[in-house]
XYZ file of N, CA and C in Angstrom:
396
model
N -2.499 -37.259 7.385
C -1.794 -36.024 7.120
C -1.396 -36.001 5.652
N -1.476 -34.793 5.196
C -1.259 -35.035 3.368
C 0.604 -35.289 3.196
N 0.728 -35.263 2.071
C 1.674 -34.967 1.434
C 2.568 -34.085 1.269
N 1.641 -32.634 1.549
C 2.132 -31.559 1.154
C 2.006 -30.634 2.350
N 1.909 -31.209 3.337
C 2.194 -30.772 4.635
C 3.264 -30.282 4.867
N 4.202 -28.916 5.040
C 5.531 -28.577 5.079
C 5.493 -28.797 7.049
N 4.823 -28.332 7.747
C 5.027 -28.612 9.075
C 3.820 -29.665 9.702
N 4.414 -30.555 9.833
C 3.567 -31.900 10.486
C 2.741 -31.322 11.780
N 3.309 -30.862 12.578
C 3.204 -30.697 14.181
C 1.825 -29.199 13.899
N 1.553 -28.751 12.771
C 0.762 -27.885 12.447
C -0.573 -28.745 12.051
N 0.003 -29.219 11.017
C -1.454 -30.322 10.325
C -2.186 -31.021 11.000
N -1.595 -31.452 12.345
C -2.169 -32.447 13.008
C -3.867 -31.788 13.797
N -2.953 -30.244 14.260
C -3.778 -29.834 14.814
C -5.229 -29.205 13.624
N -5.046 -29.277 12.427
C -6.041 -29.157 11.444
C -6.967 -29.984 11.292
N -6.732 -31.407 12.078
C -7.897 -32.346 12.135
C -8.791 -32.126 12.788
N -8.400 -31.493 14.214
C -9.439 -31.539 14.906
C -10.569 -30.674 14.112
N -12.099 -31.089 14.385
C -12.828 -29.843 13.467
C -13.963 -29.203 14.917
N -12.917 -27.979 15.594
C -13.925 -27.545 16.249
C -13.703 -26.173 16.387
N -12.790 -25.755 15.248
C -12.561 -24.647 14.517
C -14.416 -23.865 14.020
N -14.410 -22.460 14.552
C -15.839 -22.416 13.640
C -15.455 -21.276 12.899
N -15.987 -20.390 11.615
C -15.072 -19.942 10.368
C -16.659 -18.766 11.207
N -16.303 -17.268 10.983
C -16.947 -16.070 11.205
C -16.039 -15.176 10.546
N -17.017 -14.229 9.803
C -16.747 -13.255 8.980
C -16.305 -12.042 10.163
N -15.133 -11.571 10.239
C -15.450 -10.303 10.917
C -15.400 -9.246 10.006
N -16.324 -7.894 10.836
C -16.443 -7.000 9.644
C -16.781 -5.663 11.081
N -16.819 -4.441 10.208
C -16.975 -3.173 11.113
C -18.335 -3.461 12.046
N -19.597 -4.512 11.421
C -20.325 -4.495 12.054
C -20.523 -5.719 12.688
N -19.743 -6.462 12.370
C -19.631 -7.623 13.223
C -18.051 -7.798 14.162
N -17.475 -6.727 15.130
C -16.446 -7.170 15.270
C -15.556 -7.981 15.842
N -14.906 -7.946 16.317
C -14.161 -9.552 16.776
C -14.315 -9.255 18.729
N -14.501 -10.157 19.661
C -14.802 -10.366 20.560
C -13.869 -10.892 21.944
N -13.171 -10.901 22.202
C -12.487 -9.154 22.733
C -11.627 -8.483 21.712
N -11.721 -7.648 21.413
C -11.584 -6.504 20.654
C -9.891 -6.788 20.430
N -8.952 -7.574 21.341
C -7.772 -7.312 22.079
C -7.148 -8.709 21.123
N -7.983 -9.686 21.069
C -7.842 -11.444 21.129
C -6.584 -11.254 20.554
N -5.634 -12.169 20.498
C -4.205 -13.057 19.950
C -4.624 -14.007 20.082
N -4.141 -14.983 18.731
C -4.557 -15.767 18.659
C -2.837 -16.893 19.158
N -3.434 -17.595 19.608
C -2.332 -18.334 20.339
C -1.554 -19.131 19.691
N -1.535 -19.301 18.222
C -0.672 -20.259 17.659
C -0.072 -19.516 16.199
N 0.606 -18.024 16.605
C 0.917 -17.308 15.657
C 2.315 -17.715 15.532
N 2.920 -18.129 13.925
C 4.014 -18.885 13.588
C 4.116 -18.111 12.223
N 5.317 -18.019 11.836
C 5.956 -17.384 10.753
C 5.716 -18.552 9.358
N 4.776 -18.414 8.207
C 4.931 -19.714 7.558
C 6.477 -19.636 7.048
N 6.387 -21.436 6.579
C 7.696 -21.202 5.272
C 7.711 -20.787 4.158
N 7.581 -19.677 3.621
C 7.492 -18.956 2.376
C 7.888 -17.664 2.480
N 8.324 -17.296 0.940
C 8.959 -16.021 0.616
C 8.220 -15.140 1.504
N 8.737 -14.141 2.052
C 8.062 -12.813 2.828
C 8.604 -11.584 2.590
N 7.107 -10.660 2.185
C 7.589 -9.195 1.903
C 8.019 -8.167 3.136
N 7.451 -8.838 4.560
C 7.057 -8.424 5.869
C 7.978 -8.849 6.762
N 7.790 -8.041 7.860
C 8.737 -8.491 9.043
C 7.966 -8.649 10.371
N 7.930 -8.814 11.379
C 7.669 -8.774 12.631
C 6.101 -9.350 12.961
N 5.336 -8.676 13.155
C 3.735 -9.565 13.273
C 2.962 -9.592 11.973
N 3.296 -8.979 11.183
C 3.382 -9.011 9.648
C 3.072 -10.178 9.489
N 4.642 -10.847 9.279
C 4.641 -11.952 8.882
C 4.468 -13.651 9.414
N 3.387 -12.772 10.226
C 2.716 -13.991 11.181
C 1.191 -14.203 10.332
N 1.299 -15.945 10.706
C -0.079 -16.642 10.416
C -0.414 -17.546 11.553
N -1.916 -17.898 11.817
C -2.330 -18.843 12.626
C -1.604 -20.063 11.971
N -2.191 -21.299 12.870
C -1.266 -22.731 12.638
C -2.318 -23.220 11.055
N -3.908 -22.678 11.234
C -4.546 -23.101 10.118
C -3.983 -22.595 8.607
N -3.919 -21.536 9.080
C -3.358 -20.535 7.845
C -2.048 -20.847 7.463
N -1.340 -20.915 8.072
C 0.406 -21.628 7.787
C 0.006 -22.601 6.755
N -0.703 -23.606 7.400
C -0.508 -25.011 6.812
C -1.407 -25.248 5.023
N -2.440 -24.131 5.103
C -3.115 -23.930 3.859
C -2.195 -23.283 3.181
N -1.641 -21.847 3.416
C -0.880 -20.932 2.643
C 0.392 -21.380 2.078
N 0.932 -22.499 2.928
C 2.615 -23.018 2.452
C 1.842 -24.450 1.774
N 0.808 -24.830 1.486
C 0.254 -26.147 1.030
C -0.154 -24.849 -0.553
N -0.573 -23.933 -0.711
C -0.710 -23.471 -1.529
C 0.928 -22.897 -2.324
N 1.877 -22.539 -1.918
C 2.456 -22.246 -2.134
C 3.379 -23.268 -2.644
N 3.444 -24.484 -2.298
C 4.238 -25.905 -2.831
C 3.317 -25.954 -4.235
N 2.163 -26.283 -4.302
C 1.182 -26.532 -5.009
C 1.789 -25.299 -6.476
N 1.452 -24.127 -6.046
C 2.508 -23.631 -7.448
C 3.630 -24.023 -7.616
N 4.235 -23.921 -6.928
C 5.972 -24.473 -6.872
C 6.058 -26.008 -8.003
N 4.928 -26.831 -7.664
C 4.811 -27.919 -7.944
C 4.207 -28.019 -9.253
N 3.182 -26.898 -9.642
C 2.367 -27.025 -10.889
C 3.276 -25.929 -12.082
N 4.386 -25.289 -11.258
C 5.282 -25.192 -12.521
C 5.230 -23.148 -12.488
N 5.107 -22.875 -11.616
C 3.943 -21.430 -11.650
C 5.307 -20.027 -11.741
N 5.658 -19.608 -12.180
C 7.021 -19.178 -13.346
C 6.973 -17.576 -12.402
N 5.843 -17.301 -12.016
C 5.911 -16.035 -11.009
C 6.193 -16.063 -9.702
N 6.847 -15.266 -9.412
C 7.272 -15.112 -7.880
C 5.904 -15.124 -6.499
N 5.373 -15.723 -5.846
C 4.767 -15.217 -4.858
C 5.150 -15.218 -4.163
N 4.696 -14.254 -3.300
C 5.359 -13.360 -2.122
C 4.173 -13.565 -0.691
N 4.796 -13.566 0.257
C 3.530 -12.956 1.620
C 3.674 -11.720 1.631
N 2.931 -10.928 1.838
C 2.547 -9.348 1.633
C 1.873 -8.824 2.466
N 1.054 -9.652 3.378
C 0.514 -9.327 4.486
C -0.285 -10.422 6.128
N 0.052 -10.407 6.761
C -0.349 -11.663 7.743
C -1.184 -10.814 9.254
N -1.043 -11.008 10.443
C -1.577 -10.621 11.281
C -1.360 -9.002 11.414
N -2.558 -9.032 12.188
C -2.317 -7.044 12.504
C -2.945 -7.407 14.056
N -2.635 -6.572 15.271
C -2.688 -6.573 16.289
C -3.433 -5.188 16.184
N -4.486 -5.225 17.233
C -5.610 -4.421 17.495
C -4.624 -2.922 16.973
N -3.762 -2.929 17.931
C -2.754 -1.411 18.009
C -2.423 -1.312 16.574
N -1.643 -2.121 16.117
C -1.201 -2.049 14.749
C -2.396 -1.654 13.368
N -3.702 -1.939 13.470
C -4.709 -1.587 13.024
C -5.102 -0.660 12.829
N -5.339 -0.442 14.383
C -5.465 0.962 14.950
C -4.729 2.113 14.073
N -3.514 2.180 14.182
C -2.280 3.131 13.549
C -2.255 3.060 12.600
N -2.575 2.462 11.879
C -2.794 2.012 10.374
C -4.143 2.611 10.016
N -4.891 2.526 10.706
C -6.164 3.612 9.815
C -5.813 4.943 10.178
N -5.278 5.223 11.533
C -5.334 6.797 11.970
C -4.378 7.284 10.724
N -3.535 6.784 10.391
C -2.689 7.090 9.443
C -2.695 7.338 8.226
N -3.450 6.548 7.725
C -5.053 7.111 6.332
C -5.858 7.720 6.145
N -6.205 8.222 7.635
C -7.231 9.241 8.227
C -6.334 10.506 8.006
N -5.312 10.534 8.977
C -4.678 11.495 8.897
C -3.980 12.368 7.993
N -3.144 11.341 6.573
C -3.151 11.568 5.684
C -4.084 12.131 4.839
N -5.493 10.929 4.162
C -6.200 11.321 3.433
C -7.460 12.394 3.721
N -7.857 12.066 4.949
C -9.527 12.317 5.589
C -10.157 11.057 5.193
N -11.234 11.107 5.651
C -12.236 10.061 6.164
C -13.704 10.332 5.280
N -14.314 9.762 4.635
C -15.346 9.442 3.862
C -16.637 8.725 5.087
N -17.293 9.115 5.419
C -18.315 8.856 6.193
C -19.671 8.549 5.259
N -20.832 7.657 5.932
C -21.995 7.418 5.237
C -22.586 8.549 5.918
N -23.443 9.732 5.034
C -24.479 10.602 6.027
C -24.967 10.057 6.241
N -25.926 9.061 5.544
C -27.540 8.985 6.202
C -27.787 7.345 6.131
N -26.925 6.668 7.568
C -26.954 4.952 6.889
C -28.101 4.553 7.112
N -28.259 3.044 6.584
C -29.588 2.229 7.384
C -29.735 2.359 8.742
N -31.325 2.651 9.301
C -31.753 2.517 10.159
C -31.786 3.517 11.119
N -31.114 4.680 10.475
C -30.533 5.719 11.332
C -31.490 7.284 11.146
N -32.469 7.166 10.568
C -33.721 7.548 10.162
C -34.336 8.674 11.231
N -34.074 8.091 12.438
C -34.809 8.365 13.841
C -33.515 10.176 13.938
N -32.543 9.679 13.513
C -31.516 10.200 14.453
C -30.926 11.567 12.725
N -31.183 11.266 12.184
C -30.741 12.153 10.442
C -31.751 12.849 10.327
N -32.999 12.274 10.189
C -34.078 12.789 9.419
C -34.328 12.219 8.291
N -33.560 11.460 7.687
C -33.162 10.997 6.252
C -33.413 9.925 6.166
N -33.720 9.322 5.017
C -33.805 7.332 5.048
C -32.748 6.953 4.541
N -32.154 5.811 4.928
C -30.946 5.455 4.125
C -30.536 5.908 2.553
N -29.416 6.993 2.556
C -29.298 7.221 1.317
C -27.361 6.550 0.896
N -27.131 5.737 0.419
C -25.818 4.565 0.069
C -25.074 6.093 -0.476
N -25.316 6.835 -1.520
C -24.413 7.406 -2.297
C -24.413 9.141 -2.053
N -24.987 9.033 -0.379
C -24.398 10.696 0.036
C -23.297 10.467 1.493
N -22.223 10.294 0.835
C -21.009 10.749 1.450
C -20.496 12.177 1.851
N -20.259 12.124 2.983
C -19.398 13.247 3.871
C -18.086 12.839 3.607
N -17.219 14.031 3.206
C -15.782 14.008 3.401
C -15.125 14.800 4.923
N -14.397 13.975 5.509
C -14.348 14.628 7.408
C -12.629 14.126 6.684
N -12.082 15.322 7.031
C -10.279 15.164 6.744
C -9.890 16.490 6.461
N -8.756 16.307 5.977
C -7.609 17.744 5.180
C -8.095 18.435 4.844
């Protein structure tokens, strides 16, 4: 266990390596749609956030407050802050409708592969504006 471990009972579980690292993205998304992750803990560090906000997994705790000593330690004269941590499907959710709703929505007309169904071949830089 390092040095700079602020919660022991976290690090330990960082050994095991059967953790596997996946990008999620709009087209790859996460599997059930719903998941919590079961070891959501508040790190020890400054926080801009409150409530599931300012939640991290046990991996993330133990990197983010190991990063955060690490300035503390190398002398680092600016404030860092947590500013953002978990979002729950719902919380996501409300959070785009709310950008939507506000701004409108920027759509791809004519994406990859979608040829059959447009008429069009993938064109990247013809955007639809769908909003206000």
């Amino acid at each position: 266990m390092s040095a700079d471990c602020l919660r022991p009972e976290l690090c330990k579980a960082v050994q095991v390596p059967a953790v596997r690292s996946e990008a999620v993205t709009k087209q790859r998304p996460l599997a059930p749609a719903g998941y919590v992750p079961a070891d959501l803990v508040a790190p020890n560090v400054r926080l801009a956030i409150r409530h599931e906000a300012a939640l991290l997994n046990g991996r993330t705790v133990v990197a983010g407050e190991a990063t955060f000593a690490a300035a503390a330690h190398d002398g680092m004269t600016m404030t860092m802050t947590l500013a953002s941590g978990y979002r729950s499907l719902v919380t996501q959710a409300a959070t785009y409708d709310g950008h939507v709703a506000a701004l409108g929505q920027f759509i791809m007309r004519y994406p990859t592969g979608a040829h059959a169904i447009t008429g069009y071949f993938y064109e990247p830089w013809h955007l639809r504006f769908i909003g206000i």
